[in-house]
Amino acid sequence: DAGVIQSPRHEVTEMGQEVTLRCKPISGHDYLFWYRQTMMRGLELLIYFNNNVPIDDSGMPEDRFSAKMPNASFSTLKIQPSEPRDSAVYFCASSFVGTGTEAFFGQGTRLTVV
Amino acid sequence: AQKVTQAQTEISVVEKEDVTLDCVYETRDTTYYLFWYKQPPSGELVFLIRRNSFDEQNEISGRYSWNFQKSTSSFNFTITASQVVDSAVYFCALSGRSSNTGKLIFGQGTTLQVKP
């Protein structure tokens, strides 16, 4: 398997613009996670899906953030409108089972909002 | 509440030295899982190991070894005969059974620099 695939790898956008990050999980994995990594807050979970259904979005910072998983092989994280403080590395991860199994991470999307 | 503490922010060693990365965790769950991930300069997160709370056996994989001690709530990671390629940020993480989600609580990470 190719692993978790994220696109784009890098995104530079202007404040106020809409940004969409994409993720293709490992085939057969039932759980999909979106994490954000910043210097100040480290790695934190934003939202996760189980069988394409959002289960916990308590980590989503604001209403400007939204995530969808229309099918088992694709998920998006959207920020609208973007702000400079959204600049971070966004990781998508997937796992076969929830608790107790390792999550496999994509290479991340480095977002810079200017 | 669940928490992972990696007190060592940065460690610098010379190649071939042994180095231990510390990890201390807090959880009220009786069943939980501990992980180590490596983040090399290229940025991806690479899974290294998972350990269940009911299995305190230490593990060795090549130059890597892990020491899990429930009595001290620690899950330390040792690299023997370090190499320049080991230079990376290493994260310890915790997943509690009560969450039933696989959500990982990460420590702040330890940056390891191995000098030639």
XYZ file of N, CA and C in Angstrom:
690
model
N 0.848 -1.199 0.000
C 0.000 0.000 0.000
C 0.876 1.238 0.000
N 0.381 2.317 -0.606
C 1.178 3.523 -0.736
C 1.233 4.325 0.539
N 0.467 3.967 1.541
C 0.437 4.748 2.749
C -0.596 5.855 2.655
N -0.647 6.679 3.679
C -1.571 7.802 3.687
C -1.013 8.899 2.774
N -1.851 9.368 1.886
C -1.403 10.365 0.914
C -2.124 11.679 1.162
N -1.334 12.732 1.317
C -1.893 14.061 1.529
C -1.483 14.984 0.392
N -2.379 15.902 0.094
C -2.045 16.930 -0.888
C -2.736 18.232 -0.529
N -2.137 19.361 -0.846
C -0.771 19.471 -1.352
C 0.249 19.290 -0.241
N 1.505 19.211 -0.562
C 2.542 19.133 0.463
C 2.807 20.490 1.082
N 2.707 21.504 0.263
C 2.900 22.872 0.734
C 1.799 23.750 0.148
N 1.335 24.691 0.974
C 0.294 25.614 0.519
C 0.584 26.980 1.115
N 0.668 27.955 0.259
C 0.825 29.337 0.709
C -0.380 30.105 0.201
N -1.057 30.769 1.079
C -2.266 31.473 0.696
C -2.348 32.800 1.428
N -3.182 33.654 0.923
C -3.361 34.949 1.569
C -4.503 34.889 2.578
N -4.367 35.661 3.580
C -5.399 35.742 4.606
C -6.759 36.009 3.959
N -7.757 35.265 4.431
C -9.105 35.445 3.908
C -9.479 34.448 2.825
N -8.493 33.785 2.264
C -8.763 32.818 1.209
C -9.201 31.479 1.799
N -9.887 30.709 0.984
C -10.287 29.359 1.367
C -9.161 28.387 1.070
N -8.936 27.470 1.989
C -7.889 26.467 1.817
C -8.517 25.088 2.001
N -8.190 24.180 1.105
C -8.677 22.802 1.214
C -7.502 21.837 1.200
N -7.425 21.046 2.257
C -6.394 20.024 2.357
C -7.043 18.668 2.106
N -6.298 17.798 1.463
C -6.872 16.520 1.045
C -6.097 15.346 1.597
N -6.819 14.246 1.779
C -6.195 13.066 2.363
C -6.820 11.799 1.793
N -5.953 10.864 1.458
C -6.397 9.527 1.070
C -5.829 8.556 2.081
N -6.699 7.910 2.877
C -6.187 6.994 3.906
C -5.729 5.670 3.310
N -5.131 4.861 4.144
C -4.738 3.517 3.722
C -6.006 2.686 3.521
N -6.054 1.975 2.430
C -7.217 1.164 2.113
C -7.489 0.148 3.213
N -8.764 0.098 3.626
C -9.141 -0.855 4.662
C -9.123 -0.295 6.071
N -8.563 0.893 6.233
C -8.547 1.512 7.543
C -9.899 2.188 7.805
N -10.423 1.943 9.019
C -11.747 2.461 9.347
C -11.725 3.808 10.047
N -10.549 4.189 10.538
C -10.447 5.436 11.280
C -9.553 6.412 10.537
N -10.001 7.661 10.501
C -9.197 8.707 9.890
C -9.122 9.887 10.845
N -7.923 10.397 11.018
C -7.672 11.473 11.973
C -7.039 12.652 11.253
N -7.385 13.854 11.689
C -6.690 15.076 11.269
C -6.015 15.683 12.499
N -4.700 15.848 12.402
C -3.922 16.473 13.460
C -3.297 17.763 12.930
N -2.993 18.658 13.854
C -2.301 19.887 13.506
C -1.053 19.984 14.375
N 0.048 20.407 13.785
C 1.295 20.558 14.523
C 1.772 21.993 14.456
N 1.934 22.606 15.614
C 2.486 23.948 15.714
C 3.575 23.959 16.777
N 4.411 24.957 16.730
C 5.472 25.058 17.733
C 4.877 25.269 19.123
N 3.829 26.064 19.179
C 3.266 26.413 20.483
C 2.472 25.277 21.113
N 1.710 24.572 20.303
C 0.772 23.589 20.857
C 1.149 22.146 20.546
N 2.211 21.973 19.785
C 2.618 20.616 19.454
C 1.607 19.946 18.523
N 1.477 18.637 18.687
C 0.549 17.849 17.865
C -0.778 17.723 18.592
N -1.840 18.154 17.942
C -3.151 18.084 18.566
C -4.174 17.564 17.564
N -5.099 16.756 18.078
C -6.135 16.171 17.235
C -7.220 17.205 16.954
N -7.584 17.323 15.693
C -8.653 18.247 15.307
C -9.992 17.522 15.226
N -10.006 16.404 14.529
C -11.245 15.678 14.294
C -10.889 14.263 13.879
N -11.814 13.311 14.137
C -11.599 11.984 13.590
C -12.914 11.395 13.093
N -12.772 10.493 12.150
C -13.898 9.814 11.529
C -13.786 8.312 11.788
N -14.934 7.680 11.904
C -15.001 6.232 11.946
C -15.991 5.796 10.867
N -15.528 4.977 9.939
C -16.386 4.554 8.829
C -17.059 5.750 8.150
N -16.274 6.773 7.910
C -16.668 7.976 7.166
C -17.538 8.933 7.977
N -17.873 8.592 9.196
C -18.736 9.431 10.019
C -17.893 10.237 11.009
N -18.081 11.552 11.074
C -17.320 12.323 12.073
C -17.796 11.972 13.474
N -16.872 11.614 14.323
C -17.215 11.170 15.662
C -16.926 12.242 16.710
N -15.798 12.876 16.587
C -15.402 13.869 17.587
C -14.693 15.018 16.887
N -15.312 16.177 16.904
C -14.688 17.348 16.286
C -14.372 18.399 17.346
N -14.268 17.975 18.577
C -14.043 18.926 19.670
C -12.703 19.646 19.565
N -11.803 19.113 18.781
C -10.517 19.754 18.609
C -10.483 20.798 17.502
N -11.536 20.888 16.737
C -11.587 21.893 15.668
C -11.628 23.273 16.314
N -10.687 24.126 15.977
C -10.527 25.377 16.719
C -11.686 26.357 16.566
N -12.239 26.453 15.389
C -13.291 27.437 15.172
C -14.212 26.973 14.054
N -15.292 27.709 13.908
C -16.231 27.383 12.828
C -15.612 27.573 11.447
N -14.514 28.219 11.391
C -13.849 28.415 10.096
C -13.297 27.085 9.573
N -13.177 26.125 10.452
C -12.648 24.816 10.082
C -13.804 23.840 9.875
N -13.702 23.060 8.804
C -14.682 22.004 8.577
C -13.974 20.828 7.911
N -14.496 19.641 8.163
C -13.909 18.438 7.574
C -15.014 17.534 7.081
N -14.715 16.827 5.996
C -15.673 15.896 5.421
C -14.967 14.615 5.023
N -15.756 13.565 4.962
C -15.229 12.297 4.459
C -16.334 11.669 3.616
N -16.447 12.039 2.371
C -17.547 11.575 1.521
C -17.505 10.080 1.215
N -16.323 9.480 1.299
C -16.217 8.035 1.097
C -14.991 7.516 1.836
N -14.814 6.211 1.802
C -13.760 5.582 2.607
C -12.355 5.923 2.138
N -12.230 6.502 0.977
C -10.891 6.732 0.450
C -10.534 8.208 0.298
N -11.332 9.093 0.895
C -11.053 10.507 0.681
C -11.615 11.359 1.805
N -10.799 12.311 2.251
C -11.255 13.257 3.263
C -10.670 14.629 2.958
N -11.397 15.657 3.355
C -10.910 17.026 3.189
C -11.007 17.781 4.500
N -10.095 18.699 4.666
C -10.126 19.654 5.763
C -10.102 21.035 5.131
N -11.116 21.816 5.435
C -11.259 23.120 4.799
C -11.171 24.224 5.839
N -10.506 25.286 5.480
C -10.435 26.467 6.330
C -10.942 27.649 5.511
N -11.985 28.280 6.007
C -12.580 29.401 5.283
C -13.216 30.376 6.256
N -12.738 31.609 6.362
C -11.547 32.142 5.712
C -10.284 31.829 6.511
N -9.185 31.743 5.832
C -7.928 31.425 6.525
C -7.353 32.659 7.208
N -6.592 32.419 8.264
C -5.939 33.483 9.016
C -4.479 33.092 9.251
N -3.617 34.075 9.466
C -2.191 33.757 9.685
C -1.956 32.765 10.815
N -2.783 32.793 11.847
C -2.582 31.864 12.964
C -2.933 30.426 12.613
N -3.483 30.206 11.444
C -3.748 28.846 10.984
C -2.502 28.205 10.389
N -1.461 28.971 10.223
C -0.223 28.441 9.670
C 0.291 27.320 10.574
N 0.517 26.166 9.978
C 0.892 24.967 10.737
C 1.138 23.842 9.742
N 1.536 22.693 10.289
C 1.581 21.474 9.474
C 0.364 20.642 9.853
N -0.403 20.263 8.862
C -1.613 19.481 9.079
C -1.345 18.049 8.622
N -1.574 17.117 9.548
C -1.352 15.708 9.254
C -2.684 14.972 9.200
N -2.757 14.071 8.272
C -3.838 13.113 8.211
C -3.250 11.762 8.613
N -4.017 10.980 9.353
C -3.565 9.654 9.764
C -4.732 8.687 9.672
N -4.426 7.428 9.506
C -5.484 6.425 9.496
C -5.037 5.203 10.275
N -6.025 4.467 10.774
C -5.734 3.238 11.504
C -6.814 2.216 11.211
N -6.442 0.954 11.416
C -7.360 -0.145 11.107
C -8.470 -0.224 12.156
N -8.076 -0.098 13.409
C -9.022 -0.116 14.520
C -8.734 1.125 15.330
N -9.652 1.563 16.147
C -9.427 2.760 16.931
C -8.397 2.549 18.014
N -8.897 2.278 19.215
C -8.004 2.190 20.364
C -7.044 1.006 20.240
N -5.798 1.292 20.553
C -4.850 0.202 20.675
C -4.049 -0.128 19.450
N -4.359 0.491 18.343
C -3.571 0.232 17.147
C -2.856 1.506 16.737
N -1.757 1.294 16.059
C -0.979 2.447 15.656
C -1.656 3.165 14.491
N -1.510 4.470 14.484
C -1.985 5.272 13.369
C -0.820 5.539 12.437
N -1.110 5.492 11.159
C -0.093 5.774 10.149
C -0.369 7.153 9.570
N 0.671 7.948 9.547
C 0.525 9.348 9.173
C 0.959 9.601 7.735
N 0.301 10.576 7.127
C 0.757 11.088 5.852
C 1.946 12.007 6.061
N 2.446 12.546 4.970
C 3.639 13.389 5.045
C 3.324 14.807 5.486
N 2.042 15.108 5.612
C 1.675 16.417 6.115
C 1.549 17.470 5.029
N 0.765 18.472 5.324
C 0.651 19.663 4.468
C 1.121 20.854 5.284
N 2.146 21.508 4.795
C 2.631 22.719 5.474
C 1.876 23.918 4.927
N 1.036 24.502 5.777
C 0.205 25.638 5.369
C 0.791 26.931 5.907
N 0.951 27.877 5.027
C 1.397 29.210 5.414
C 0.361 30.213 4.943
N -0.182 30.960 5.884
C -1.160 31.989 5.558
C -0.503 33.348 5.786
N -0.424 34.123 4.721
C 0.273 35.425 4.815
C -0.718 36.576 4.763
N -7.613 13.021 33.357
C -6.984 13.602 32.168
C -5.766 12.771 31.777
N -5.461 12.810 30.515
C -4.294 12.085 30.023
C -3.237 13.085 29.608
N -1.999 12.721 29.903
C -0.895 13.634 29.620
C 0.372 12.857 29.366
N 1.186 13.376 28.463
C 2.495 12.793 28.181
C 3.541 13.890 28.331
N 4.562 13.595 29.079
C 5.625 14.576 29.320
C 6.962 14.042 28.828
N 7.572 14.801 27.947
C 8.921 14.516 27.506
C 9.764 15.700 27.980
N 10.420 15.508 29.098
C 11.098 16.623 29.752
C 12.312 17.117 28.972
N 12.900 16.242 28.185
C 14.097 16.626 27.424
C 13.655 17.302 26.127
N 13.933 18.567 26.007
C 13.547 19.286 24.795
C 14.512 18.966 23.660
N 15.806 19.033 23.982
C 16.835 18.759 22.984
C 17.966 17.953 23.609
N 18.470 17.019 22.820
C 19.629 16.229 23.231
C 20.614 16.218 22.078
N 21.875 16.402 22.411
C 22.915 16.354 21.402
C 23.962 15.330 21.835
N 24.275 14.416 20.944
C 25.276 13.393 21.236
C 26.207 13.275 20.043
N 27.303 12.599 20.289
C 28.251 12.311 19.225
C 27.980 10.895 18.740
N 28.107 10.701 17.455
C 27.858 9.389 16.857
C 28.520 8.283 17.678
N 27.799 7.178 17.771
C 28.187 5.963 18.491
C 27.896 6.021 19.983
N 27.498 7.166 20.464
C 27.075 7.229 21.866
C 25.688 6.612 22.014
N 25.398 6.096 23.200
C 24.055 5.640 23.515
C 23.267 6.838 24.047
N 21.975 6.849 23.776
C 21.153 7.965 24.244
C 19.778 7.428 24.645
N 19.250 7.964 25.737
C 17.930 7.563 26.218
C 16.996 8.757 26.217
N 15.842 8.559 25.615
C 14.810 9.582 25.569
C 13.730 9.215 26.587
N 13.426 10.162 27.449
C 12.497 9.879 28.544
C 11.057 10.213 28.163
N 10.139 9.430 28.708
C 8.715 9.672 28.505
C 7.979 9.284 29.775
N 7.225 10.199 30.311
C 6.395 9.937 31.488
C 4.960 10.247 31.119
N 4.058 9.383 31.534
C 2.658 9.561 31.130
C 1.742 9.574 32.342
N 0.556 10.120 32.136
C -0.486 10.135 33.159
C -1.779 9.677 32.517
N -2.465 8.758 33.173
C -3.773 8.321 32.718
C -4.495 7.629 33.852
N -5.800 7.712 33.839
C -6.613 7.001 34.821
C -7.116 5.671 34.259
N -6.898 5.458 32.993
C -7.307 4.199 32.397
C -6.442 3.062 32.914
N -7.050 1.901 33.101
C -6.262 0.731 33.496
C -5.719 0.022 32.257
N -6.367 0.250 31.138
C -5.879 -0.275 29.865
C -5.541 0.905 28.963
N -4.338 0.920 28.509
C -3.905 2.024 27.644
C -2.759 1.535 26.762
N -2.381 2.395 25.823
C -1.374 2.021 24.839
C -0.385 3.164 24.700
N 0.845 2.801 24.563
C 1.917 3.780 24.439
C 2.628 3.592 23.108
N 3.064 4.703 22.551
C 3.671 4.682 21.228
C 4.895 5.598 21.207
N 5.783 5.286 20.282
C 6.853 6.203 19.918
C 6.792 6.424 18.415
N 6.935 7.709 18.045
C 7.005 8.094 16.638
C 8.282 8.903 16.421
N 8.793 8.805 15.211
C 9.980 9.560 14.817
C 9.587 10.553 13.720
N 10.064 11.788 13.854
C 9.821 12.787 12.822
C 11.180 13.273 12.311
N 11.634 12.717 11.207
C 12.921 13.149 10.645
C 12.800 14.544 10.040
N 13.915 15.122 9.631
C 13.866 16.480 9.056
C 12.922 16.615 7.872
N 12.645 15.535 7.179
C 11.723 15.602 6.047
C 10.283 15.840 6.485
N 9.977 15.615 7.753
C 8.692 16.054 8.287
C 7.642 15.004 8.551
N 7.757 13.837 7.944
C 6.699 12.845 8.168
C 6.821 12.231 9.556
N 5.756 11.643 10.019
C 5.742 10.955 11.309
C 5.811 9.460 11.055
N 6.827 8.836 11.615
C 7.056 7.419 11.366
C 6.805 6.637 12.650
N 5.929 5.661 12.567
C 5.619 4.825 13.714
C 6.821 3.932 14.039
N 7.156 3.857 15.340
C 8.268 3.012 15.766
C 7.807 1.812 16.574
N 6.950 2.044 17.580
C 6.562 0.951 18.454
C 5.253 1.254 19.162
N 4.523 0.204 19.491
C 3.341 0.270 20.331
C 3.522 -0.701 21.480
N 3.039 -0.285 22.668
C 3.119 -1.140 23.828
C 1.791 -1.098 24.565
N 1.254 -2.265 24.958
C 0.025 -2.330 25.746
C 0.353 -2.199 27.223
N -0.577 -1.668 27.983
C -0.342 -1.440 29.408
C -0.174 -2.728 30.193
N -0.704 -3.812 29.690
C -0.614 -5.071 30.414
C 0.596 -5.899 30.010
N 1.451 -5.354 29.185
C 2.645 -6.044 28.737
C 3.857 -5.188 29.073
N 4.510 -5.521 30.194
C 5.641 -4.709 30.626
C 6.971 -5.230 30.133
N 6.941 -6.193 29.252
C 8.208 -6.689 28.718
C 8.912 -5.604 27.934
N 10.187 -5.497 28.171
C 10.963 -4.567 27.370
C 11.148 -5.140 25.969
N 11.422 -4.256 25.053
C 11.554 -4.706 23.669
C 12.809 -4.149 23.034
N 13.419 -4.956 22.215
C 14.628 -4.542 21.504
C 14.406 -4.792 20.017
N 14.756 -3.786 19.229
C 14.692 -3.931 17.787
C 15.946 -3.301 17.209
N 16.903 -4.122 16.917
C 18.164 -3.605 16.396
C 18.857 -2.724 17.420
N 19.097 -1.475 17.039
C 19.754 -0.545 17.968
C 18.771 0.137 18.900
N 17.483 -0.118 18.696
C 16.451 0.527 19.491
C 15.987 -0.419 20.603
N 15.722 0.156 21.762
C 15.115 -0.606 22.841
C 14.196 0.298 23.638
N 13.194 -0.353 24.248
C 12.199 0.407 24.995
C 12.026 -0.214 26.364
N 11.954 0.651 27.378
C 11.819 0.225 28.768
C 10.507 0.772 29.307
N 9.552 -0.129 29.532
C 8.231 0.259 30.018
C 8.134 -0.109 31.492
N 7.872 0.861 32.335
C 7.737 0.620 33.765
C 6.458 1.286 34.267
N 5.464 0.469 34.565
C 4.200 1.004 35.055
C 4.355 1.662 36.414
N 5.260 1.134 37.228
C 5.428 1.664 38.579
C 5.836 3.128 38.583
N 6.537 3.525 37.545
C 6.975 4.922 37.454
C 6.284 5.653 36.303
N 5.329 4.979 35.663
C 4.598 5.567 34.521
C 5.570 6.100 33.472
N 6.517 5.276 33.131
C 7.520 5.712 32.164
C 7.645 4.712 31.013
N 7.995 5.258 29.872
C 8.176 4.437 28.670
C 9.350 5.047 27.921
N 10.543 4.680 28.353
C 11.751 5.305 27.827
C 12.306 4.572 26.617
N 12.989 5.321 25.786
C 13.468 4.840 24.488
C 14.977 5.039 24.430
N 15.693 3.965 24.175
C 17.154 4.035 24.103
C 17.647 3.678 22.714
N 18.526 4.503 22.219
C 19.195 4.216 20.945
C 20.650 3.885 21.284
N 21.053 2.711 20.891
C 22.429 2.267 21.138
C 23.286 2.580 19.921
N 24.505 3.018 20.202
C 25.432 3.335 19.100
C 24.758 4.244 18.084
N 24.381 5.418 18.520
C 23.612 6.349 17.685
C 24.341 6.668 16.378
N 23.540 6.982 15.369
C 24.062 7.339 14.052
C 23.472 8.673 13.633
N 24.115 9.322 12.711
C 23.654 10.630 12.242
C 22.213 10.538 11.721
N 21.878 9.421 11.112
C 20.524 9.243 10.568
C 19.458 9.178 11.656
N 19.883 9.014 12.904
C 18.922 9.005 14.008
C 18.473 10.427 14.382
N 19.112 11.408 13.834
C 18.754 12.796 14.133
C 17.321 13.048 13.694
N 16.503 13.440 14.641
C 15.075 13.618 14.371
C 14.415 14.140 15.644
N 13.122 14.410 15.524
C 12.315 14.687 16.709
C 11.557 13.410 17.030
N 11.592 13.016 18.285
C 10.944 11.788 18.703
C 9.777 12.121 19.633
N 8.635 11.536 19.318
C 7.427 11.783 20.096
C 6.968 10.513 20.789
N 6.636 10.668 22.035
C 5.963 9.627 22.792
C 4.475 9.967 22.794
N 3.614 8.955 22.721
C 2.173 9.221 22.660
C 1.415 8.174 23.458
N 0.225 8.558 23.865
C -0.624 7.721 24.710
C -2.024 7.646 24.127
N -2.612 6.465 24.197
C -4.009 6.297 23.810
C -4.689 5.491 24.900
N -5.729 6.084 25.487
C -6.406 5.425 26.587
C -7.612 4.639 26.143
N -7.859 3.548 26.823
C -8.984 2.682 26.459
C -10.322 3.418 26.606
N -10.392 4.312 27.584
C -11.663 4.992 27.847
C -12.098 5.866 26.687
N -11.155 6.335 25.913
C -11.524 7.191 24.797
C -12.134 6.373 23.666
N -11.696 5.102 23.563
C -12.241 4.175 22.575
C -12.185 4.739 21.154
N -11.178 5.548 20.918
C -11.120 6.192 19.618
C -9.792 6.032 18.920
N -8.766 5.715 19.654
C -7.443 5.732 19.046
C -6.824 7.107 19.043
N -7.494 8.070 19.656
C -6.927 9.422 19.732
C -5.599 9.368 20.470
N -4.592 9.968 19.869
C -3.261 9.978 20.452
C -3.008 11.296 21.178
N -2.525 11.173 22.409
C -2.060 12.339 23.152
C -0.541 12.326 23.045
N 0.000 13.361 22.423
C 1.437 13.404 22.181
C 2.155 14.230 23.244
N 3.386 13.821 23.517
C 4.291 14.683 24.271
C 4.793 15.791 23.365
N 5.564 16.685 23.922
C 6.057 17.833 23.155
C 7.205 17.468 22.236
N 7.740 16.285 22.404
C 8.809 15.834 21.523
C 10.194 16.143 22.066
N 11.138 15.304 21.712
C 12.553 15.513 22.040
C 13.343 15.561 20.737
N 14.045 16.653 20.537
C 14.883 16.781 19.346
C 16.237 16.170 19.623
N 16.560 15.158 18.854
C 17.843 14.477 19.000
C 18.760 14.878 17.855
N 19.924 15.376 18.208
C 20.930 15.688 17.197
C 22.126 14.782 17.417
N 22.466 14.023 16.402
C 23.627 13.143 16.470
C 24.701 13.729 15.568
N 25.795 14.091 16.176
C 26.883 14.728 15.418
C 27.913 13.685 14.994
N 28.452 13.869 13.809
C 29.449 12.891 13.342
C 30.770 13.029 14.103
